[in-house]
């Protein structure tokens, strides 16, 4: 449960099992909640805040987008 970073840690472990090694520095978390931003931060995964959220939590994110409509993977990863 959020804001536990356990979900992010398990996702990284599953990627390794699928032979798609992943580390926090090669991953991106897209989060639409303040607790989710904090959980991603706790695992040191770069995080993009999606939508409106309190300023203090948006500041914790590496970038912030109003939404994902019209965004491509390339535009998101270039943030």
mmCIF file with all atom_site columns, N, CA and C in Angstrom:
data_model
loop_
_atom_site.group_PDB
_atom_site.id
_atom_site.type_symbol
_atom_site.label_atom_id
_atom_site.label_alt_id
_atom_site.label_comp_id
_atom_site.label_asym_id
_atom_site.label_entity_id
_atom_site.label_seq_id
_atom_site.pdbx_PDB_ins_code
_atom_site.Cartn_x
_atom_site.Cartn_y
_atom_site.Cartn_z
_atom_site.occupancy
_atom_site.B_iso_or_equiv
_atom_site.pdbx_formal_charge
_atom_site.auth_seq_id
_atom_site.auth_comp_id
_atom_site.auth_asym_id
_atom_site.auth_atom_id
_atom_site.pdbx_PDB_model_num
ATOM 1   N N  . UNK A 1 1  ? 0.825  -1.202  0.000   1.00 0.00 ? 1  UNK A N  1
ATOM 2   C CA . UNK A 1 1  ? 0.000  0.000   0.000   1.00 0.00 ? 1  UNK A CA 1
ATOM 3   C C  . UNK A 1 1  ? 0.863  1.257   0.000   1.00 0.00 ? 1  UNK A C  1
ATOM 4   N N  . UNK A 1 2  ? 0.350  2.290   -0.604  1.00 0.00 ? 2  UNK A N  1
ATOM 5   C CA . UNK A 1 2  ? 1.078  3.557   -0.649  1.00 0.00 ? 2  UNK A CA 1
ATOM 6   C C  . UNK A 1 2  ? 1.021  4.216   0.711   1.00 0.00 ? 2  UNK A C  1
ATOM 7   N N  . UNK A 1 3  ? 2.064  4.888   1.118   1.00 0.00 ? 3  UNK A N  1
ATOM 8   C CA . UNK A 1 3  ? 3.242  5.270   0.353   1.00 0.00 ? 3  UNK A CA 1
ATOM 9   C C  . UNK A 1 3  ? 4.403  4.289   0.449   1.00 0.00 ? 3  UNK A C  1
ATOM 10  N N  . UNK A 1 4  ? 4.148  3.041   0.751   1.00 0.00 ? 4  UNK A N  1
ATOM 11  C CA . UNK A 1 4  ? 5.212  2.047   0.822   1.00 0.00 ? 4  UNK A CA 1
ATOM 12  C C  . UNK A 1 4  ? 5.907  1.904   -0.535  1.00 0.00 ? 4  UNK A C  1
ATOM 13  N N  . UNK A 1 5  ? 7.232  1.911   -0.541  1.00 0.00 ? 5  UNK A N  1
ATOM 14  C CA . UNK A 1 5  ? 7.964  1.733   -1.792  1.00 0.00 ? 5  UNK A CA 1
ATOM 15  C C  . UNK A 1 5  ? 8.004  0.273   -2.248  1.00 0.00 ? 5  UNK A C  1
ATOM 16  N N  . UNK A 1 6  ? 7.384  -0.633  -1.489  1.00 0.00 ? 6  UNK A N  1
ATOM 17  C CA . UNK A 1 6  ? 7.453  -2.055  -1.789  1.00 0.00 ? 6  UNK A CA 1
ATOM 18  C C  . UNK A 1 6  ? 6.955  -2.389  -3.203  1.00 0.00 ? 6  UNK A C  1
ATOM 19  N N  . UNK A 1 7  ? 5.909  -1.737  -3.644  1.00 0.00 ? 7  UNK A N  1
ATOM 20  C CA . UNK A 1 7  ? 5.384  -2.003  -4.987  1.00 0.00 ? 7  UNK A CA 1
ATOM 21  C C  . UNK A 1 7  ? 6.398  -1.707  -6.070  1.00 0.00 ? 7  UNK A C  1
ATOM 22  N N  . UNK A 1 8  ? 7.118  -0.610  -5.927  1.00 0.00 ? 8  UNK A N  1
ATOM 23  C CA . UNK A 1 8  ? 8.156  -0.267  -6.899  1.00 0.00 ? 8  UNK A CA 1
ATOM 24  C C  . UNK A 1 8  ? 9.310  -1.262  -6.831  1.00 0.00 ? 8  UNK A C  1
ATOM 25  N N  . UNK A 1 9  ? 9.696  -1.656  -5.618  1.00 0.00 ? 9  UNK A N  1
ATOM 26  C CA . UNK A 1 9  ? 10.775 -2.627  -5.458  1.00 0.00 ? 9  UNK A CA 1
ATOM 27  C C  . UNK A 1 9  ? 10.404 -3.963  -6.104  1.00 0.00 ? 9  UNK A C  1
ATOM 28  N N  . UNK A 1 10 ? 9.170  -4.408  -5.910  1.00 0.00 ? 10 UNK A N  1
ATOM 29  C CA . UNK A 1 10 ? 8.726  -5.675  -6.506  1.00 0.00 ? 10 UNK A CA 1
ATOM 30  C C  . UNK A 1 10 ? 8.711  -5.591  -8.023  1.00 0.00 ? 10 UNK A C  1
ATOM 31  N N  . UNK A 1 11 ? 8.292  -4.456  -8.563  1.00 0.00 ? 11 UNK A N  1
ATOM 32  C CA . UNK A 1 11 ? 8.274  -4.287  -10.021 1.00 0.00 ? 11 UNK A CA 1
ATOM 33  C C  . UNK A 1 11 ? 9.687  -4.390  -10.592 1.00 0.00 ? 11 UNK A C  1
ATOM 34  N N  . UNK A 1 12 ? 10.653 -3.771  -9.941  1.00 0.00 ? 12 UNK A N  1
ATOM 35  C CA . UNK A 1 12 ? 12.041 -3.853  -10.413 1.00 0.00 ? 12 UNK A CA 1
ATOM 36  C C  . UNK A 1 12 ? 12.543 -5.293  -10.350 1.00 0.00 ? 12 UNK A C  1
ATOM 37  N N  . UNK A 1 13 ? 12.202 -6.028  -9.288  1.00 0.00 ? 13 UNK A N  1
ATOM 38  C CA . UNK A 1 13 ? 12.612 -7.429  -9.152  1.00 0.00 ? 13 UNK A CA 1
ATOM 39  C C  . UNK A 1 13 ? 11.991 -8.292  -10.244 1.00 0.00 ? 13 UNK A C  1
ATOM 40  N N  . UNK A 1 14 ? 10.734 -8.046  -10.585 1.00 0.00 ? 14 UNK A N  1
ATOM 41  C CA . UNK A 1 14 ? 10.063 -8.817  -11.644 1.00 0.00 ? 14 UNK A CA 1
ATOM 42  C C  . UNK A 1 14 ? 10.706 -8.575  -12.997 1.00 0.00 ? 14 UNK A C  1
ATOM 43  N N  . UNK A 1 15 ? 11.115 -7.345  -13.253 1.00 0.00 ? 15 UNK A N  1
ATOM 44  C CA . UNK A 1 15 ? 11.789 -7.058  -14.515 1.00 0.00 ? 15 UNK A CA 1
ATOM 45  C C  . UNK A 1 15 ? 13.091 -7.833  -14.621 1.00 0.00 ? 15 UNK A C  1
ATOM 46  N N  . UNK A 1 16 ? 13.804 -7.966  -13.514 1.00 0.00 ? 16 UNK A N  1
ATOM 47  C CA . UNK A 1 16 ? 15.044 -8.739  -13.510 1.00 0.00 ? 16 UNK A CA 1
ATOM 48  C C  . UNK A 1 16 ? 14.734 -10.201 -13.824 1.00 0.00 ? 16 UNK A C  1
ATOM 49  N N  . UNK A 1 17 ? 13.661 -10.753 -13.237 1.00 0.00 ? 17 UNK A N  1
ATOM 50  C CA . UNK A 1 17 ? 13.284 -12.143 -13.496 1.00 0.00 ? 17 UNK A CA 1
ATOM 51  C C  . UNK A 1 17 ? 12.896 -12.362 -14.953 1.00 0.00 ? 17 UNK A C  1
ATOM 52  N N  . UNK A 1 18 ? 12.373 -11.350 -15.599 1.00 0.00 ? 18 UNK A N  1
ATOM 53  C CA . UNK A 1 18 ? 12.007 -11.437 -17.012 1.00 0.00 ? 18 UNK A CA 1
ATOM 54  C C  . UNK A 1 18 ? 13.204 -11.201 -17.926 1.00 0.00 ? 18 UNK A C  1
ATOM 55  N N  . UNK A 1 19 ? 14.371 -11.134 -17.312 1.00 0.00 ? 19 UNK A N  1
ATOM 56  C CA . UNK A 1 19 ? 15.627 -10.872 -18.043 1.00 0.00 ? 19 UNK A CA 1
ATOM 57  C C  . UNK A 1 19 ? 15.626 -9.509  -18.700 1.00 0.00 ? 19 UNK A C  1
ATOM 58  N N  . UNK A 1 20 ? 14.966 -8.585  -18.032 1.00 0.00 ? 20 UNK A N  1
ATOM 59  C CA . UNK A 1 20 ? 14.985 -7.188  -18.451 1.00 0.00 ? 20 UNK A CA 1
ATOM 60  C C  . UNK A 1 20 ? 15.527 -6.395  -17.276 1.00 0.00 ? 20 UNK A C  1
ATOM 61  N N  . UNK A 1 21 ? 16.820 -6.565  -17.029 1.00 0.00 ? 21 UNK A N  1
ATOM 62  C CA . UNK A 1 21 ? 17.382 -5.907  -15.845 1.00 0.00 ? 21 UNK A CA 1
ATOM 63  C C  . UNK A 1 21 ? 17.008 -4.433  -15.793 1.00 0.00 ? 21 UNK A C  1
ATOM 64  N N  . UNK A 1 22 ? 16.609 -4.042  -14.624 1.00 0.00 ? 22 UNK A N  1
ATOM 65  C CA . UNK A 1 22 ? 16.196 -2.663  -14.440 1.00 0.00 ? 22 UNK A CA 1
ATOM 66  C C  . UNK A 1 22 ? 16.688 -2.175  -13.095 1.00 0.00 ? 22 UNK A C  1
ATOM 67  N N  . UNK A 1 23 ? 17.079 -0.948  -13.075 1.00 0.00 ? 23 UNK A N  1
ATOM 68  C CA . UNK A 1 23 ? 17.519 -0.312  -11.843 1.00 0.00 ? 23 UNK A CA 1
ATOM 69  C C  . UNK A 1 23 ? 16.706 0.963   -11.677 1.00 0.00 ? 23 UNK A C  1
ATOM 70  N N  . UNK A 1 24 ? 16.673 1.483   -10.492 1.00 0.00 ? 24 UNK A N  1
ATOM 71  C CA . UNK A 1 24 ? 15.933 2.740   -10.304 1.00 0.00 ? 24 UNK A CA 1
ATOM 72  C C  . UNK A 1 24 ? 16.356 3.833   -11.273 1.00 0.00 ? 24 UNK A C  1
ATOM 73  N N  . UNK A 1 25 ? 17.642 3.880   -11.612 1.00 0.00 ? 25 UNK A N  1
ATOM 74  C CA . UNK A 1 25 ? 18.117 4.954   -12.487 1.00 0.00 ? 25 UNK A CA 1
ATOM 75  C C  . UNK A 1 25 ? 17.726 4.753   -13.938 1.00 0.00 ? 25 UNK A C  1
ATOM 76  N N  . UNK A 1 26 ? 17.273 3.554   -14.315 1.00 0.00 ? 26 UNK A N  1
ATOM 77  C CA . UNK A 1 26 ? 16.864 3.313   -15.694 1.00 0.00 ? 26 UNK A CA 1
ATOM 78  C C  . UNK A 1 26 ? 15.353 3.148   -15.800 1.00 0.00 ? 26 UNK A C  1
ATOM 79  N N  . UNK A 1 27 ? 14.643 3.529   -14.765 1.00 0.00 ? 27 UNK A N  1
ATOM 80  C CA . UNK A 1 27 ? 13.190 3.413   -14.719 1.00 0.00 ? 27 UNK A CA 1
ATOM 81  C C  . UNK A 1 27 ? 12.579 4.792   -14.491 1.00 0.00 ? 27 UNK A C  1
ATOM 82  N N  . UNK A 1 28 ? 11.289 4.895   -14.772 1.00 0.00 ? 28 UNK A N  1
ATOM 83  C CA . UNK A 1 28 ? 10.548 6.130   -14.511 1.00 0.00 ? 28 UNK A CA 1
ATOM 84  C C  . UNK A 1 28 ? 9.223  5.747   -13.879 1.00 0.00 ? 28 UNK A C  1
ATOM 85  N N  . UNK A 1 29 ? 8.853  6.437   -12.828 1.00 0.00 ? 29 UNK A N  1
ATOM 86  C CA . UNK A 1 29 ? 7.539  6.248   -12.217 1.00 0.00 ? 29 UNK A CA 1
ATOM 87  C C  . UNK A 1 29 ? 6.650  7.401   -12.654 1.00 0.00 ? 29 UNK A C  1
ATOM 88  N N  . UNK A 1 30 ? 5.460  7.070   -13.146 1.00 0.00 ? 30 UNK A N  1
ATOM 89  C CA . UNK A 1 30 ? 4.450  8.073   -13.475 1.00 0.00 ? 30 UNK A CA 1
ATOM 90  C C  . UNK A 1 30 ? 3.426  7.997   -12.360 1.00 0.00 ? 30 UNK A C  1
ATOM 91  N N  . UNK A 1 31 ? 3.307  9.053   -11.579 1.00 0.00 ? 31 UNK A N  1
ATOM 92  C CA . UNK A 1 31 ? 2.453  9.013   -10.392 1.00 0.00 ? 31 UNK A CA 1
ATOM 93  C C  . UNK A 1 31 ? 1.438  10.134  -10.379 1.00 0.00 ? 31 UNK A C  1
ATOM 94  N N  . UNK A 1 32 ? 0.216  9.778   -10.018 1.00 0.00 ? 32 UNK A N  1
ATOM 95  C CA . UNK A 1 32 ? -0.849 10.784  -9.937  1.00 0.00 ? 32 UNK A CA 1
ATOM 96  C C  . UNK A 1 32 ? -1.275 11.048  -8.505  1.00 0.00 ? 32 UNK A C  1
ATOM 97  N N  . UNK A 1 33 ? -0.471 10.602  -7.549  1.00 0.00 ? 33 UNK A N  1
ATOM 98  C CA . UNK A 1 33 ? -0.805 10.852  -6.147  1.00 0.00 ? 33 UNK A CA 1
ATOM 99  C C  . UNK A 1 33 ? 0.448  11.246  -5.377  1.00 0.00 ? 33 UNK A C  1
ATOM 100 N N  . UNK A 1 34 ? 0.248  12.074  -4.372  1.00 0.00 ? 34 UNK A N  1
ATOM 101 C CA . UNK A 1 34 ? 1.368  12.511  -3.536  1.00 0.00 ? 34 UNK A CA 1
ATOM 102 C C  . UNK A 1 34 ? 2.041  11.328  -2.842  1.00 0.00 ? 34 UNK A C  1
ATOM 103 N N  . UNK A 1 35 ? 1.292  10.373  -2.250  1.00 0.00 ? 35 UNK A N  1
ATOM 104 C CA . UNK A 1 35 ? 1.953  9.219   -1.628  1.00 0.00 ? 35 UNK A CA 1
ATOM 105 C C  . UNK A 1 35 ? 2.760  8.400   -2.641  1.00 0.00 ? 35 UNK A C  1
ATOM 106 N N  . UNK A 1 36 ? 2.269  8.303   -3.862  1.00 0.00 ? 36 UNK A N  1
ATOM 107 C CA . UNK A 1 36 ? 3.004  7.578   -4.893  1.00 0.00 ? 36 UNK A CA 1
ATOM 108 C C  . UNK A 1 36 ? 4.314  8.253   -5.247  1.00 0.00 ? 36 UNK A C  1
ATOM 109 N N  . UNK A 1 37 ? 4.301  9.574   -5.313  1.00 0.00 ? 37 UNK A N  1
ATOM 110 C CA . UNK A 1 37 ? 5.541  10.323  -5.572  1.00 0.00 ? 37 UNK A CA 1
ATOM 111 C C  . UNK A 1 37 ? 6.551  10.016  -4.468  1.00 0.00 ? 37 UNK A C  1
ATOM 112 N N  . UNK A 1 38 ? 6.106  10.030  -3.230  1.00 0.00 ? 38 UNK A N  1
ATOM 113 C CA . UNK A 1 38 ? 7.013  9.763   -2.105  1.00 0.00 ? 38 UNK A CA 1
ATOM 114 C C  . UNK A 1 38 ? 7.524  8.324   -2.127  1.00 0.00 ? 38 UNK A C  1
ATOM 115 N N  . UNK A 1 39 ? 6.680  7.378   -2.512  1.00 0.00 ? 39 UNK A N  1
ATOM 116 C CA . UNK A 1 39 ? 7.093  5.976   -2.575  1.00 0.00 ? 39 UNK A CA 1
ATOM 117 C C  . UNK A 1 39 ? 8.164  5.780   -3.651  1.00 0.00 ? 39 UNK A C  1
ATOM 118 N N  . UNK A 1 40 ? 7.968  6.376   -4.812  1.00 0.00 ? 40 UNK A N  1
ATOM 119 C CA . UNK A 1 40 ? 8.970  6.275   -5.882  1.00 0.00 ? 40 UNK A CA 1
ATOM 120 C C  . UNK A 1 40 ? 10.282 6.914   -5.444  1.00 0.00 ? 40 UNK A C  1
ATOM 121 N N  . UNK A 1 41 ? 10.188 8.055   -4.793  1.00 0.00 ? 41 UNK A N  1
ATOM 122 C CA . UNK A 1 41 ? 11.374 8.741   -4.282  1.00 0.00 ? 41 UNK A CA 1
ATOM 123 C C  . UNK A 1 41 ? 12.142 7.864   -3.288  1.00 0.00 ? 41 UNK A C  1
ATOM 124 N N  . UNK A 1 42 ? 11.407 7.131   -2.456  1.00 0.00 ? 42 UNK A N  1
ATOM 125 C CA . UNK A 1 42 ? 12.047 6.288   -1.433  1.00 0.00 ? 42 UNK A CA 1
ATOM 126 C C  . UNK A 1 42 ? 12.903 5.197   -2.063  1.00 0.00 ? 42 UNK A C  1
ATOM 127 N N  . UNK A 1 43 ? 12.568 4.776   -3.282  1.00 0.00 ? 43 UNK A N  1
ATOM 128 C CA . UNK A 1 43 ? 13.329 3.746   -3.981  1.00 0.00 ? 43 UNK A CA 1
ATOM 129 C C  . UNK A 1 43 ? 14.314 4.382   -4.969  1.00 0.00 ? 43 UNK A C  1
ATOM 130 N N  . UNK A 1 44 ? 14.333 5.709   -4.997  1.00 0.00 ? 44 UNK A N  1
ATOM 131 C CA . UNK A 1 44 ? 15.241 6.475   -5.848  1.00 0.00 ? 44 UNK A CA 1
ATOM 132 C C  . UNK A 1 44 ? 14.938 6.304   -7.342  1.00 0.00 ? 44 UNK A C  1
ATOM 133 N N  . UNK A 1 45 ? 13.643 6.093   -7.654  1.00 0.00 ? 45 UNK A N  1
ATOM 134 C CA . UNK A 1 45 ? 13.214 6.038   -9.047  1.00 0.00 ? 45 UNK A CA 1
ATOM 135 C C  . UNK A 1 45 ? 12.832 7.461   -9.469  1.00 0.00 ? 45 UNK A C  1
ATOM 136 N N  . UNK A 1 46 ? 13.339 7.931   -10.611 1.00 0.00 ? 46 UNK A N  1
ATOM 137 C CA . UNK A 1 46 ? 12.885 9.231   -11.097 1.00 0.00 ? 46 UNK A CA 1
ATOM 138 C C  . UNK A 1 46 ? 11.366 9.207   -11.260 1.00 0.00 ? 46 UNK A C  1
ATOM 139 N N  . UNK A 1 47 ? 10.713 10.278  -10.854 1.00 0.00 ? 47 UNK A N  1
ATOM 140 C CA . UNK A 1 47 ? 9.257  10.283  -10.860 1.00 0.00 ? 47 UNK A CA 1
ATOM 141 C C  . UNK A 1 47 ? 8.707  11.516  -11.569 1.00 0.00 ? 47 UNK A C  1
ATOM 142 N N  . UNK A 1 48 ? 7.692  11.280  -12.386 1.00 0.00 ? 48 UNK A N  1
ATOM 143 C CA . UNK A 1 48 ? 6.980  12.361  -13.056 1.00 0.00 ? 48 UNK A CA 1
ATOM 144 C C  . UNK A 1 48 ? 5.587  12.420  -12.446 1.00 0.00 ? 48 UNK A C  1
ATOM 145 N N  . UNK A 1 49 ? 5.260  13.549  -11.866 1.00 0.00 ? 49 UNK A N  1
ATOM 146 C CA . UNK A 1 49 ? 3.944  13.750  -11.262 1.00 0.00 ? 49 UNK A CA 1
ATOM 147 C C  . UNK A 1 49 ? 2.953  14.072  -12.374 1.00 0.00 ? 49 UNK A C  1
ATOM 148 N N  . UNK A 1 50 ? 1.810  13.387  -12.349 1.00 0.00 ? 50 UNK A N  1
ATOM 149 C CA . UNK A 1 50 ? 0.782  13.580  -13.368 1.00 0.00 ? 50 UNK A CA 1
ATOM 150 C C  . UNK A 1 50 ? -0.426 14.244  -12.723 1.00 0.00 ? 50 UNK A C  1
ATOM 151 N N  . UNK A 1 51 ? -0.881 15.339  -13.301 1.00 0.00 ? 51 UNK A N  1
ATOM 152 C CA . UNK A 1 51 ? -2.068 16.015  -12.807 1.00 0.00 ? 51 UNK A CA 1
ATOM 153 C C  . UNK A 1 51 ? -1.778 16.989  -11.686 1.00 0.00 ? 51 UNK A C  1
ATOM 154 N N  . UNK A 1 52 ? -2.856 17.447  -11.088 1.00 0.00 ? 52 UNK A N  1
ATOM 155 C CA . UNK A 1 52 ? -2.755 18.420  -9.993  1.00 0.00 ? 52 UNK A CA 1
ATOM 156 C C  . UNK A 1 52 ? -2.389 17.723  -8.690  1.00 0.00 ? 52 UNK A C  1
ATOM 157 N N  . UNK A 1 53 ? -1.469 18.281  -7.974  1.00 0.00 ? 53 UNK A N  1
ATOM 158 C CA . UNK A 1 53 ? -1.165 17.794  -6.634  1.00 0.00 ? 53 UNK A CA 1
ATOM 159 C C  . UNK A 1 53 ? -0.565 18.933  -5.835  1.00 0.00 ? 53 UNK A C  1
ATOM 160 N N  . UNK A 1 54 ? -0.608 18.818  -4.521  1.00 0.00 ? 54 UNK A N  1
ATOM 161 C CA . UNK A 1 54 ? -0.064 19.895  -3.690  1.00 0.00 ? 54 UNK A CA 1
ATOM 162 C C  . UNK A 1 54 ? 1.370  20.242  -4.087  1.00 0.00 ? 54 UNK A C  1
ATOM 163 N N  . UNK A 1 55 ? 1.692  21.508  -4.020  1.00 0.00 ? 55 UNK A N  1
ATOM 164 C CA . UNK A 1 55 ? 2.995  22.010  -4.457  1.00 0.00 ? 55 UNK A CA 1
ATOM 165 C C  . UNK A 1 55 ? 4.148  21.245  -3.832  1.00 0.00 ? 55 UNK A C  1
ATOM 166 N N  . UNK A 1 56 ? 4.079  20.948  -2.530  1.00 0.00 ? 56 UNK A N  1
ATOM 167 C CA . UNK A 1 56 ? 5.211  20.286  -1.880  1.00 0.00 ? 56 UNK A CA 1
ATOM 168 C C  . UNK A 1 56 ? 5.484  18.913  -2.479  1.00 0.00 ? 56 UNK A C  1
ATOM 169 N N  . UNK A 1 57 ? 4.454  18.208  -2.954  1.00 0.00 ? 57 UNK A N  1
ATOM 170 C CA . UNK A 1 57 ? 4.668  16.888  -3.540  1.00 0.00 ? 57 UNK A CA 1
ATOM 171 C C  . UNK A 1 57 ? 5.089  17.000  -4.998  1.00 0.00 ? 57 UNK A C  1
ATOM 172 N N  . UNK A 1 58 ? 4.565  17.986  -5.698  1.00 0.00 ? 58 UNK A N  1
ATOM 173 C CA . UNK A 1 58 ? 5.016  18.238  -7.062  1.00 0.00 ? 58 UNK A CA 1
ATOM 174 C C  . UNK A 1 58 ? 6.487  18.589  -7.078  1.00 0.00 ? 58 UNK A C  1
ATOM 175 N N  . UNK A 1 59 ? 6.939  19.289  -6.052  1.00 0.00 ? 59 UNK A N  1
ATOM 176 C CA . UNK A 1 59 ? 8.351  19.664  -5.948  1.00 0.00 ? 59 UNK A CA 1
ATOM 177 C C  . UNK A 1 59 ? 9.232  18.442  -5.715  1.00 0.00 ? 59 UNK A C  1
ATOM 178 N N  . UNK A 1 60 ? 8.690  17.372  -5.134  1.00 0.00 ? 60 UNK A N  1
ATOM 179 C CA . UNK A 1 60 ? 9.448  16.138  -4.916  1.00 0.00 ? 60 UNK A CA 1
ATOM 180 C C  . UNK A 1 60 ? 9.688  15.390  -6.227  1.00 0.00 ? 60 UNK A C  1
ATOM 181 N N  . UNK A 1 61 ? 8.860  15.643  -7.226  1.00 0.00 ? 61 UNK A N  1
ATOM 182 C CA . UNK A 1 61 ? 8.969  14.956  -8.510  1.00 0.00 ? 61 UNK A CA 1
ATOM 183 C C  . UNK A 1 61 ? 10.072 15.579  -9.358  1.00 0.00 ? 61 UNK A C  1
ATOM 184 N N  . UNK A 1 62 ? 10.578 14.790  -10.297 1.00 0.00 ? 62 UNK A N  1
ATOM 185 C CA . UNK A 1 62 ? 11.597 15.294  -11.217 1.00 0.00 ? 62 UNK A CA 1
ATOM 186 C C  . UNK A 1 62 ? 10.979 16.185  -12.293 1.00 0.00 ? 62 UNK A C  1
ATOM 187 N N  . UNK A 1 63 ? 9.713  15.928  -12.577 1.00 0.00 ? 63 UNK A N  1
ATOM 188 C CA . UNK A 1 63 ? 8.979  16.728  -13.564 1.00 0.00 ? 63 UNK A CA 1
ATOM 189 C C  . UNK A 1 63 ? 7.496  16.581  -13.258 1.00 0.00 ? 63 UNK A C  1
ATOM 190 N N  . UNK A 1 64 ? 6.689  17.445  -13.856 1.00 0.00 ? 64 UNK A N  1
ATOM 191 C CA . UNK A 1 64 ? 5.246  17.369  -13.650 1.00 0.00 ? 64 UNK A CA 1
ATOM 192 C C  . UNK A 1 64 ? 4.551  17.655  -14.970 1.00 0.00 ? 64 UNK A C  1
ATOM 193 N N  . UNK A 1 65 ? 3.521  16.863  -15.253 1.00 0.00 ? 65 UNK A N  1
ATOM 194 C CA . UNK A 1 65 ? 2.715  17.040  -16.450 1.00 0.00 ? 65 UNK A CA 1
ATOM 195 C C  . UNK A 1 65 ? 1.257  17.193  -16.036 1.00 0.00 ? 65 UNK A C  1
ATOM 196 N N  . UNK A 1 66 ? 0.495  17.988  -16.771 1.00 0.00 ? 66 UNK A N  1
ATOM 197 C CA . UNK A 1 66 ? -0.922 18.128  -16.431 1.00 0.00 ? 66 UNK A CA 1
ATOM 198 C C  . UNK A 1 66 ? -1.709 16.850  -16.709 1.00 0.00 ? 66 UNK A C  1
ATOM 199 N N  . UNK A 1 67 ? -1.220 16.027  -17.640 1.00 0.00 ? 67 UNK A N  1
ATOM 200 C CA . UNK A 1 67 ? -1.875 14.770  -17.998 1.00 0.00 ? 67 UNK A CA 1
ATOM 201 C C  . UNK A 1 67 ? -1.038 14.041  -19.024 1.00 0.00 ? 67 UNK A C  1
ATOM 202 N N  . UNK A 1 68 ? -1.491 12.856  -19.425 1.00 0.00 ? 68 UNK A N  1
ATOM 203 C CA . UNK A 1 68 ? -0.735 12.069  -20.399 1.00 0.00 ? 68 UNK A CA 1
ATOM 204 C C  . UNK A 1 68 ? -1.292 12.166  -21.813 1.00 0.00 ? 68 UNK A C  1
ATOM 205 N N  . UNK A 1 69 ? -2.456 12.794  -21.966 1.00 0.00 ? 69 UNK A N  1
ATOM 206 C CA . UNK A 1 69 ? -3.058 12.936  -23.296 1.00 0.00 ? 69 UNK A CA 1
ATOM 207 C C  . UNK A 1 69 ? -2.098 13.668  -24.227 1.00 0.00 ? 69 UNK A C  1
ATOM 208 N N  . UNK A 1 70 ? -1.859 13.084  -25.366 1.00 0.00 ? 70 UNK A N  1
ATOM 209 C CA . UNK A 1 70 ? -0.983 13.706  -26.359 1.00 0.00 ? 70 UNK A CA 1
ATOM 210 C C  . UNK A 1 70 ? 0.499  13.508  -26.109 1.00 0.00 ? 70 UNK A C  1
ATOM 211 N N  . UNK A 1 71 ? 0.856  12.826  -25.048 1.00 0.00 ? 71 UNK A N  1
ATOM 212 C CA . UNK A 1 71 ? 2.266  12.595  -24.730 1.00 0.00 ? 71 UNK A CA 1
ATOM 213 C C  . UNK A 1 71 ? 2.739  11.298  -25.380 1.00 0.00 ? 71 UNK A C  1
ATOM 214 N N  . UNK A 1 72 ? 3.952  11.290  -25.861 1.00 0.00 ? 72 UNK A N  1
ATOM 215 C CA . UNK A 1 72 ? 4.567  10.062  -26.380 1.00 0.00 ? 72 UNK A CA 1
ATOM 216 C C  . UNK A 1 72 ? 5.608  9.597   -25.367 1.00 0.00 ? 72 UNK A C  1
ATOM 217 N N  . UNK A 1 73 ? 6.021  8.348   -25.495 1.00 0.00 ? 73 UNK A N  1
ATOM 218 C CA . UNK A 1 73 ? 7.063  7.837   -24.612 1.00 0.00 ? 73 UNK A CA 1
ATOM 219 C C  . UNK A 1 73 ? 8.316  8.694   -24.723 1.00 0.00 ? 73 UNK A C  1
ATOM 220 N N  . UNK A 1 74 ? 8.640  9.098   -25.926 1.00 0.00 ? 74 UNK A N  1
ATOM 221 C CA . UNK A 1 74 ? 9.834  9.927   -26.142 1.00 0.00 ? 74 UNK A CA 1
ATOM 222 C C  . UNK A 1 74 ? 9.717  11.269  -25.432 1.00 0.00 ? 74 UNK A C  1
ATOM 223 N N  . UNK A 1 75 ? 8.539  11.886  -25.499 1.00 0.00 ? 75 UNK A N  1
ATOM 224 C CA . UNK A 1 75 ? 8.392  13.192  -24.858 1.00 0.00 ? 75 UNK A CA 1
ATOM 225 C C  . UNK A 1 75 ? 8.443  13.067  -23.337 1.00 0.00 ? 75 UNK A C  1
ATOM 226 N N  . UNK A 1 76 ? 7.927  11.955  -22.818 1.00 0.00 ? 76 UNK A N  1
ATOM 227 C CA . UNK A 1 76 ? 7.955  11.752  -21.365 1.00 0.00 ? 76 UNK A CA 1
ATOM 228 C C  . UNK A 1 76 ? 9.368  11.460  -20.888 1.00 0.00 ? 76 UNK A C  1
ATOM 229 N N  . UNK A 1 77 ? 10.099 10.596  -21.593 1.00 0.00 ? 77 UNK A N  1
ATOM 230 C CA . UNK A 1 77 ? 11.437 10.242  -21.139 1.00 0.00 ? 77 UNK A CA 1
ATOM 231 C C  . UNK A 1 77 ? 12.443 11.365  -21.345 1.00 0.00 ? 77 UNK A C  1
ATOM 232 N N  . UNK A 1 78 ? 12.087 12.355  -22.157 1.00 0.00 ? 78 UNK A N  1
ATOM 233 C CA . UNK A 1 78 ? 13.009 13.478  -22.360 1.00 0.00 ? 78 UNK A CA 1
ATOM 234 C C  . UNK A 1 78 ? 12.882 14.551  -21.267 1.00 0.00 ? 78 UNK A C  1
ATOM 235 N N  . UNK A 1 79 ? 11.895 14.377  -20.393 1.00 0.00 ? 79 UNK A N  1
ATOM 236 C CA . UNK A 1 79 ? 11.711 15.390  -19.333 1.00 0.00 ? 79 UNK A CA 1
ATOM 237 C C  . UNK A 1 79 ? 12.845 15.339  -18.391 1.00 0.00 ? 79 UNK A C  1
#
